[in-house]
Coordinates of C-alpha atoms in Angstrom, one line a residue:
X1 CA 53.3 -0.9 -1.2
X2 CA 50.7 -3.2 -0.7
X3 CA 49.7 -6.1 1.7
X4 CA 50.8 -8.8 3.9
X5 CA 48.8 -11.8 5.3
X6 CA 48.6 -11.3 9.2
X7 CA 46.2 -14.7 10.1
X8 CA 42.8 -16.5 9.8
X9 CA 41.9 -16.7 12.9
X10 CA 40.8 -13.9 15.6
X11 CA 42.8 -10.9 17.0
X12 CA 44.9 -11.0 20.5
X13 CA 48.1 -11.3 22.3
X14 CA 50.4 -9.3 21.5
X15 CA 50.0 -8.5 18.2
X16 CA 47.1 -6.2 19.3
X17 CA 49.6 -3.7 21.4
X18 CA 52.1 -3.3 18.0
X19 CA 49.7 -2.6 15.6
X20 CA 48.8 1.3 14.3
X21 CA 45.7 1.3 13.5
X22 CA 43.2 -0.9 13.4
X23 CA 40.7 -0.4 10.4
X24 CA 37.1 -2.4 10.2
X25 CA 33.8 -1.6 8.6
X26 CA 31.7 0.7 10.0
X27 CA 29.3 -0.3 11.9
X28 CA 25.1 -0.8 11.4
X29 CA 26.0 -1.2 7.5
X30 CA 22.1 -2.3 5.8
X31 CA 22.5 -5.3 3.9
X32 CA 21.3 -3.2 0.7
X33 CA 24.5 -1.4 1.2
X34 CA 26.7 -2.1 -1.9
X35 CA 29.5 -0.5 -1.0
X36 CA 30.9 1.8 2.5
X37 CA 33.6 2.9 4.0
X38 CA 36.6 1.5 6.2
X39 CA 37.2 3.1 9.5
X40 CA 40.2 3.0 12.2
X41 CA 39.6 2.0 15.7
X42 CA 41.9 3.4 17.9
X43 CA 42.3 0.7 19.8
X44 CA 41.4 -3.1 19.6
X45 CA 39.3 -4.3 22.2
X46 CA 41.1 -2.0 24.9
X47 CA 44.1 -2.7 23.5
X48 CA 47.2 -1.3 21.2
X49 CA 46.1 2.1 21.4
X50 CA 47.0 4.5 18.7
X51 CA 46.8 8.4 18.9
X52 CA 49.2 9.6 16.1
X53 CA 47.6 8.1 13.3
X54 CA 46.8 10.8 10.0
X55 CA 43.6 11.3 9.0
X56 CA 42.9 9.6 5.4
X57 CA 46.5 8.2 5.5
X58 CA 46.8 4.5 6.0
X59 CA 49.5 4.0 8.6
X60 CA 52.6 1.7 7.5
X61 CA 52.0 -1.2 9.7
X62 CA 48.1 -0.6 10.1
X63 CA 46.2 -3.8 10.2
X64 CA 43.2 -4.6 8.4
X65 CA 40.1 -6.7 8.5
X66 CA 38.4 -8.2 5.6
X67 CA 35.0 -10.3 6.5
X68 CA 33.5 -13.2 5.0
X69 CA 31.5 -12.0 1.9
X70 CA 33.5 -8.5 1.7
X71 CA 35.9 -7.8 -0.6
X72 CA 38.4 -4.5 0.3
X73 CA 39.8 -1.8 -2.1
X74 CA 42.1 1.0 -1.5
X75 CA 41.8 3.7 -3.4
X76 CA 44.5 6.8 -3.5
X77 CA 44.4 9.9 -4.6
X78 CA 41.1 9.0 -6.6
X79 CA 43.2 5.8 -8.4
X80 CA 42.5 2.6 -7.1
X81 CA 45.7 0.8 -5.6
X82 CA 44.9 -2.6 -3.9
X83 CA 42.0 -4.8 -3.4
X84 CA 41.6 -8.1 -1.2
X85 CA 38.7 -10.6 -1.9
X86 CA 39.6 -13.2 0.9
X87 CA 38.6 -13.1 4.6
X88 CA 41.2 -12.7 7.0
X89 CA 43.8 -10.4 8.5
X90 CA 46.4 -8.2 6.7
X91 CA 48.9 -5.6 7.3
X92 CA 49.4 -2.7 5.1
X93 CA 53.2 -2.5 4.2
X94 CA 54.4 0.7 1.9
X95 CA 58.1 -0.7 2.5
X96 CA 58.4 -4.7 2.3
X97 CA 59.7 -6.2 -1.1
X98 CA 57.2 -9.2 -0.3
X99 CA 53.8 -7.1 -0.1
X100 CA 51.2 -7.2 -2.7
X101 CA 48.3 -4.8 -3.7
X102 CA 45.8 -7.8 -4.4
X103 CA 44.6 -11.1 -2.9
X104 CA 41.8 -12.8 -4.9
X105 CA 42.7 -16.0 -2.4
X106 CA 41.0 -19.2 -4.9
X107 CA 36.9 -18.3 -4.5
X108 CA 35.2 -17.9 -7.4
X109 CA 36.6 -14.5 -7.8
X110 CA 39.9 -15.1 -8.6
X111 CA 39.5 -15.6 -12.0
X112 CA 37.8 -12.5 -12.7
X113 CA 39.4 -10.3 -10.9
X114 CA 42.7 -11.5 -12.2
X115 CA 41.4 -10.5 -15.3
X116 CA 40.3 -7.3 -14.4
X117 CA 43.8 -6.3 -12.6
X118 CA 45.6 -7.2 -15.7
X119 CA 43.2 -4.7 -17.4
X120 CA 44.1 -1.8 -14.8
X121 CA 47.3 -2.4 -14.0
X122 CA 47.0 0.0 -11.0
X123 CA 50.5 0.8 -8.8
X124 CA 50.7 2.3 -5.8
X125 CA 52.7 5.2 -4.8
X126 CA 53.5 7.2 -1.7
X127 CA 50.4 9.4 -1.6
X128 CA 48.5 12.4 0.2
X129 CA 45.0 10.9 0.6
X130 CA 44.6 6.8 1.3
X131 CA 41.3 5.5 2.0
X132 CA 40.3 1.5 2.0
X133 CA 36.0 0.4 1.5
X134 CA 34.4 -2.5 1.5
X135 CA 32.3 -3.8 -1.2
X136 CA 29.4 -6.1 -0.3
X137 CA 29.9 -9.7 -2.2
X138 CA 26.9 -11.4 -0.8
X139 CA 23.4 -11.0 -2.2
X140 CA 22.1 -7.7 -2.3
X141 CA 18.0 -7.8 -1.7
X142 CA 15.1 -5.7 -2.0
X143 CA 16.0 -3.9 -5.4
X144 CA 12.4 -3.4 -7.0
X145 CA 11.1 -4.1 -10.1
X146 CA 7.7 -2.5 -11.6
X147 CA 5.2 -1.6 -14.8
X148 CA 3.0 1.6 -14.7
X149 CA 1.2 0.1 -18.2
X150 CA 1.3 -2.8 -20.2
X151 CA 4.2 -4.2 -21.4
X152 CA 3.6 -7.0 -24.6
X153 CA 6.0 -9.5 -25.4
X154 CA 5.7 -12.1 -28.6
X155 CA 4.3 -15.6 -26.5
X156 CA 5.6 -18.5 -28.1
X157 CA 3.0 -20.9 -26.5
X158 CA 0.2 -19.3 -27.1
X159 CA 1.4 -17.8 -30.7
X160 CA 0.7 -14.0 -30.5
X161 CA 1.7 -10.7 -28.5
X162 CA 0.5 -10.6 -25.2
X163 CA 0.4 -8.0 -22.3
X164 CA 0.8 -7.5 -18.2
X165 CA 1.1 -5.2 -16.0
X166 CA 3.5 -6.8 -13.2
X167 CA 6.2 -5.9 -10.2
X168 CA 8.5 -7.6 -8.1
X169 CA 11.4 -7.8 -6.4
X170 CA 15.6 -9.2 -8.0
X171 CA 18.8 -10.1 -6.1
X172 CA 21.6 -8.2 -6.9
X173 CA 24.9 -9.7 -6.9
X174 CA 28.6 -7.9 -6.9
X175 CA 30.8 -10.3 -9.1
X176 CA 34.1 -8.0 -9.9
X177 CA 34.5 -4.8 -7.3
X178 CA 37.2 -3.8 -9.8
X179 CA 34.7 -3.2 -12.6
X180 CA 31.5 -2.3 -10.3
X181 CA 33.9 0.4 -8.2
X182 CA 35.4 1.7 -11.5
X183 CA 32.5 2.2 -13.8
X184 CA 29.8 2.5 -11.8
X185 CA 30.0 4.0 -8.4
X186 CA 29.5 7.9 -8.5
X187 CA 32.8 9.7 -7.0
X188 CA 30.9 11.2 -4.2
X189 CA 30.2 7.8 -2.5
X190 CA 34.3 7.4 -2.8
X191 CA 35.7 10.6 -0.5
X192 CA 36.5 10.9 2.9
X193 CA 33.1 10.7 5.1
X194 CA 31.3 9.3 2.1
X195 CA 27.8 8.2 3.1
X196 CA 27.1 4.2 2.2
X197 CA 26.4 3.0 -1.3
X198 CA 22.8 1.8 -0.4
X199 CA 20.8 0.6 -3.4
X200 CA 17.8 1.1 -1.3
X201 CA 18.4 4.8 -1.0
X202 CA 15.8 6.9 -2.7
X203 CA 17.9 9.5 -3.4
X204 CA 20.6 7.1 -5.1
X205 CA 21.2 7.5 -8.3
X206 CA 23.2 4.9 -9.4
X207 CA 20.7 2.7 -8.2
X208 CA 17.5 4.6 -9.6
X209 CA 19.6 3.7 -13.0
X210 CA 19.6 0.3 -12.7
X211 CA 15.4 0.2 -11.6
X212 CA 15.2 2.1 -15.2
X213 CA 16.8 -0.4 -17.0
X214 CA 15.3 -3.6 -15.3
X215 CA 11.8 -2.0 -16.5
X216 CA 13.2 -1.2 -20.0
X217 CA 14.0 -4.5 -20.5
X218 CA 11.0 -6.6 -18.8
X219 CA 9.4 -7.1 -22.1
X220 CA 12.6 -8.9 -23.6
X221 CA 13.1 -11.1 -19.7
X222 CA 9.5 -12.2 -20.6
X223 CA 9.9 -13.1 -24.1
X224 CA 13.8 -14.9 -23.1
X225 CA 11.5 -17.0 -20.5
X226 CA 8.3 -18.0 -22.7
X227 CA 10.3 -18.6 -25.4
X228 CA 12.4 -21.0 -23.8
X229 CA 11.7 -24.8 -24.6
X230 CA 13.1 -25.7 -21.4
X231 CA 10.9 -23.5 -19.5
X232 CA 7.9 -25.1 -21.1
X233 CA 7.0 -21.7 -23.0
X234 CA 4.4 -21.0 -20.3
X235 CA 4.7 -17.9 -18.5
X236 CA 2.0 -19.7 -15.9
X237 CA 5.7 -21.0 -14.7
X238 CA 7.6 -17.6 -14.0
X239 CA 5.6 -16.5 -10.5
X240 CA 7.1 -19.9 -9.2
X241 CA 10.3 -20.2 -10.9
X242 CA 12.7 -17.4 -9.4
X243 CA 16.1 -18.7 -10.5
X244 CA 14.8 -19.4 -14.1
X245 CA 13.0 -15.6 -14.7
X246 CA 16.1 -13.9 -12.9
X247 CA 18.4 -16.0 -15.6
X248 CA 16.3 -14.4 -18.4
X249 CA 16.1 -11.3 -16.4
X250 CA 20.2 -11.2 -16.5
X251 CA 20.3 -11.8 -20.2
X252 CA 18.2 -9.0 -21.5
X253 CA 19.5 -6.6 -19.3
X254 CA 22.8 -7.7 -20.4
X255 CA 21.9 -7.3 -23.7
X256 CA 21.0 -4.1 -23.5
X257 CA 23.2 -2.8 -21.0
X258 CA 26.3 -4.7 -20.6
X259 CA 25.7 -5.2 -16.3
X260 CA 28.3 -8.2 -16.3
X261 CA 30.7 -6.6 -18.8
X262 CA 31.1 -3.2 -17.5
X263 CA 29.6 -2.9 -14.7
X264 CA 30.7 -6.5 -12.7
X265 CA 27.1 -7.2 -11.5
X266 CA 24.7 -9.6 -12.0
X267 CA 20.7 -10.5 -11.1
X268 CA 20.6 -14.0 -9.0
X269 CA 16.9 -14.5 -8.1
X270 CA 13.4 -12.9 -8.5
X271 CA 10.4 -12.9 -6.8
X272 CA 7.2 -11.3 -8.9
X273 CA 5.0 -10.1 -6.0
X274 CA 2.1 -9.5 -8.8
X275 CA 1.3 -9.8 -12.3
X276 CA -2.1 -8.9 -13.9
X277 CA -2.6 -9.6 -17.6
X278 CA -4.6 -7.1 -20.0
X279 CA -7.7 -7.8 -21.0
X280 CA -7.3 -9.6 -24.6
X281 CA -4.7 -12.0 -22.8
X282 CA -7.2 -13.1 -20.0
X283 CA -9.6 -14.1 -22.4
X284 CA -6.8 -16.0 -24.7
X285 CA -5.7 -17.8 -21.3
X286 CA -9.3 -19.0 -20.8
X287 CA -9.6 -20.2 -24.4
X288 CA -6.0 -22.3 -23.8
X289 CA -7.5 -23.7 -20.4
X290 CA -10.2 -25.1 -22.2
X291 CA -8.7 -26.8 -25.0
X292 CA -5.8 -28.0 -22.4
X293 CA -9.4 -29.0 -20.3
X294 CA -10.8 -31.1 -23.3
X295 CA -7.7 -32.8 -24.6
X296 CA -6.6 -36.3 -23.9
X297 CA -8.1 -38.7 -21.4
X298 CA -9.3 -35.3 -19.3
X299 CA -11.4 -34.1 -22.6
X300 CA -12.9 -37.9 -23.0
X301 CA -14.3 -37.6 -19.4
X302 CA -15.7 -34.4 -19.7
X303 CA -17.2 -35.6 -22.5
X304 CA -18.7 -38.4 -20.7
X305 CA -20.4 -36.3 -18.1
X306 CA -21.5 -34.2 -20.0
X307 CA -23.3 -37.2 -22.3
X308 CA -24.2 -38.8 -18.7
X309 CA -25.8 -35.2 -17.8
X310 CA -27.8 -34.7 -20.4
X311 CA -29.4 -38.2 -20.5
X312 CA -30.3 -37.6 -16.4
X313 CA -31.7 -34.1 -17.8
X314 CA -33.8 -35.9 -20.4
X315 CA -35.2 -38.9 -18.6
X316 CA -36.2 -36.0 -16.0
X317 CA -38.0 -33.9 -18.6
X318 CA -39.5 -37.0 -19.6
X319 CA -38.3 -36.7 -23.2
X320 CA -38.0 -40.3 -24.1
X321 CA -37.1 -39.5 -27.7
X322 CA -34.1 -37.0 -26.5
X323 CA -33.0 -39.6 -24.3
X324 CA -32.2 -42.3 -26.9
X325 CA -30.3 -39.6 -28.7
X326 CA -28.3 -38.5 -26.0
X327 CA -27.5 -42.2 -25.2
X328 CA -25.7 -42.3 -28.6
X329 CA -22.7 -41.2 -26.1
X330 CA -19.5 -39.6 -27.9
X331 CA -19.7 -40.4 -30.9
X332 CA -23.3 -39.0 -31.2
X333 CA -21.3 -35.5 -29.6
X334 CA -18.7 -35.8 -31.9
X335 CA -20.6 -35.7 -35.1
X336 CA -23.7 -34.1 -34.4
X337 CA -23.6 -31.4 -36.9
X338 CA -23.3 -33.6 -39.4
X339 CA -25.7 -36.3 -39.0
X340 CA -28.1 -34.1 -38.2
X341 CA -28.0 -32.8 -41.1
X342 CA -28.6 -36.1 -42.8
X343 CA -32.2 -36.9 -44.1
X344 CA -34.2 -39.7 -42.2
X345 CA -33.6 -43.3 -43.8
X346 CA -36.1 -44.7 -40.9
X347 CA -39.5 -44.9 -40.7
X348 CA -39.5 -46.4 -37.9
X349 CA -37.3 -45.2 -34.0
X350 CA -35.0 -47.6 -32.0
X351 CA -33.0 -46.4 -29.1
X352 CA -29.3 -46.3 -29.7
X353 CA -28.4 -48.7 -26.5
X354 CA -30.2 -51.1 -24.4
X355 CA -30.0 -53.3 -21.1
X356 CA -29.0 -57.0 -21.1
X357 CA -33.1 -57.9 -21.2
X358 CA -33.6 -55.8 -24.3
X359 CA -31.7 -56.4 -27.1
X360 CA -32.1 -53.9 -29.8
X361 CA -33.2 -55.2 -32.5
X362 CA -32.7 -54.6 -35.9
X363 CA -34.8 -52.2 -38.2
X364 CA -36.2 -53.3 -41.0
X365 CA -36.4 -51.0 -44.2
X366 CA -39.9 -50.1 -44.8
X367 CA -41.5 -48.9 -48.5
X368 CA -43.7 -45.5 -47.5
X369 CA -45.4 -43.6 -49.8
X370 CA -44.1 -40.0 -50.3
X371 CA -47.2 -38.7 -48.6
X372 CA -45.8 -40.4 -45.3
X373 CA -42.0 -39.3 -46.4
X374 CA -43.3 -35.7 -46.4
X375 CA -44.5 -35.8 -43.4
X376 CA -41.9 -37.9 -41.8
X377 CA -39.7 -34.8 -43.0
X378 CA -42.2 -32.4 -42.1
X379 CA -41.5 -33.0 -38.2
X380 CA -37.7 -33.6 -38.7
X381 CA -36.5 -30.1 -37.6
X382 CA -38.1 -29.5 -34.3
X383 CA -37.3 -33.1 -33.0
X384 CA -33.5 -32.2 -34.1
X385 CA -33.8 -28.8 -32.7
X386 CA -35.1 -30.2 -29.4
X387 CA -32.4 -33.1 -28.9
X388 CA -29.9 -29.8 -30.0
X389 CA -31.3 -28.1 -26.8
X390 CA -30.5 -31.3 -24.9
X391 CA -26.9 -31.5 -26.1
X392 CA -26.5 -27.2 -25.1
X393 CA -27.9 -27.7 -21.6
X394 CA -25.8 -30.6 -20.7
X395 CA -22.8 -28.5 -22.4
X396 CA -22.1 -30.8 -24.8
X397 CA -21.8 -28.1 -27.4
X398 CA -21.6 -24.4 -27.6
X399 CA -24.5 -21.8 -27.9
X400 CA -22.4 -20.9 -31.3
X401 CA -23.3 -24.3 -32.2
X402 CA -26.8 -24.6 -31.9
X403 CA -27.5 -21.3 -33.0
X404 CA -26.2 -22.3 -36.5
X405 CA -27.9 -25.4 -36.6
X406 CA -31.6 -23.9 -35.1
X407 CA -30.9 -21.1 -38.3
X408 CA -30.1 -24.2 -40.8
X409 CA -33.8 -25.9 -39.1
X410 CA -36.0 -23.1 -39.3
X411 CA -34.7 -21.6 -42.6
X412 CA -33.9 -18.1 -40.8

């Protein structure tokens, strides 16, 4: 018992007034559906009209229709018997030597389900109930993904745990009906009448299964993704990269629940809608954007403006003496804690750059007594706390900074 290869093409002629019944999918199926029901016509297209078919038997000579991105299985008395995952015609023959239960055709099914059959080794047998559904093979859409809380995951980038609350939405894909019909569909979406296998259904709950395990598993698909060298290790990347998160996605879920192996489905894409990260990662992000902001030629610059900002800020303020220290450029930035912190060796004040007409000369080393060192030293701190104040308001460094260094001045 099993099936025979009618045609490719479409119905008509004559073949249309022999056949017995006439079985398609039913119609208005929701491409969330997974999984629904085959159902006789009793004529095709006004023709080959059939009255004395049997409810729930599938007539010997009953033709059948298999769509592009369907796959068929019969299923009798609860065991399934048959199963074709090509497009195309077929005739259902309980009586010719040449019939055969399954047709994998050479998509990238074949393989798999060959695999599978050998597993099951279902026969089929003259039998009181016969029933044939479709199994949807495209993309399934729309399943949801969410957090109510945080979830943390080790960050390889940025070295430490971090946290986010996020949702989104995955592709589903069916890539064995053997395995998925099997193992996973609930019996009462495989009777006669059976309502459609629709993972959007709230009140499905096969499919409220799988939304329990995507969220058990989030933390792990983040981990997979940031701690992936080829991803970068930034999870900056996963709101744009829906092929890449669904990949690490698939992993951890098949980790943890075996979706491929038992179940013969498998996540194809993501798209996170929204991700908000806790409180102690929004501030590490904003440390990391910084550093990223003052490295290489971008840091050097920033640098440069802020140097060029502070010497506008000066010459404003009129402070001629900040201004020559401000004009020291980078290097001055650089190492301004610790020169600074370096005892005067001058008794005398030359600016640190100069124009074409004014070369600086050079200083020569004056004896002074140590009345004139004393007081020399005496005014030290508040000029170096006042060109400090100069390099904080032009950003040059941090308020951290120049707190320590006005504590070192003042002796507080």
């Amino acid at each position: 018992m099993g099936f025979i290869k009618a045609f490719t093409g479409s119905l008509g002629g004559t073949f249309a007034d022999q056949w017995k019944d006439f079985y398609m999918p039913r119609p208005n199926v929701p491409s969330t559906a997974a999984l629904f029901q085959a159902v006789p016509k009793g004529e095709n297209a006004g023709r080959g009209e059939n009255t004395k078919g049997s409810d729930n038997i599938i007539t010997n000579g009953s033709k059948i229709i298999v769509p592009e991105g369907t796959a068929l299985i019969t299923i009798q008395d609860g065991a399934i018997t048959g199963m074709i995952a090509e497009p195309g015609g077929f005739e259902f023959r309980s009586d010719d030597p040449n019939s055969k239960s399954f047709f994998s055709g050479d998509g990238i099914l074949s393989s798999t389900i060959g695999t599978t059959i050998e597993r099951f080794k279902f026969g089929g047998q003259p039998a009181s109930q016969q029933l044939a559904f479709y199994v949807n093979l495209k993309e399934i859409p729309n399943n949801k993904f969410g957090t109510q809380s945080e979830i943390y995951w080790d960050d390889a980038y940025f070295g430490t745990q971090v946290g986010a609350i996020t949702r989104g939405t995955y592709t589903l894909k069916i890539i064995d009906p053997l395995l998925f019909v099997k193992n996973f569909v609930p019996a009462k979406y495989l009777q006669p009448g059976a309502p459609v296998f629709d993972f959007a259904d709230m009140d499905n709950e096969a499919g409220t299964q799988l939304f329990n395990e995507v969220v058990g598993t989030l933390s792990a698909a983040f981990s997979n993704y940031t701690n992936d060298p080829s991803k970068g290790n930034r999870i900056s990347k996963i709101q744009g990269d829906q092929i890449g998160f669904a990949q690490a996605m698939a992993q951890a879920v098949e980790d943890a629940y075996q979706w491929k192996a038992t179940r013969g489905l498998e996540i194809v894409k993501t798209a996170i809608l929204s991700i908000e990260y806790d409180e102690d990662t929004k501030e590490l992000m904003k440390d990391v954007k910084k550093a990223d902001a003052l490295s290489g030629a971008r840091g050097n610059a920033f640098m440069q403006q802020a140097t060029a900002r502070g010497i506008q800020a000066a010459g404003e303020n009129g402070g001629g003496a900040g201004m020559a220290f401000m004009g020291m450029g980078m290097n001055a930035a650089g190492g301004m804690m610790g020169t600074m912190q370096q005892q005067p060796t001058q008794s005398s004040y030359q600016p640190a750059f100069a124009t074409s007409q004014q070369p600086v000369q050079p200083v020569q080393q004056e004896n002074v007594s140590p009345t004139t060192q004393t007081s020399s030293s005496s005014e030290d701190p508040t000029e170096k706390l006042l060109n400090a104040k100069k390099l904080l308001d032009a950003g040059a460094i941090t308020q951290e900074e120049y707190d320590k260094l006005k504590s070192k001045l003042l002796g507080i």
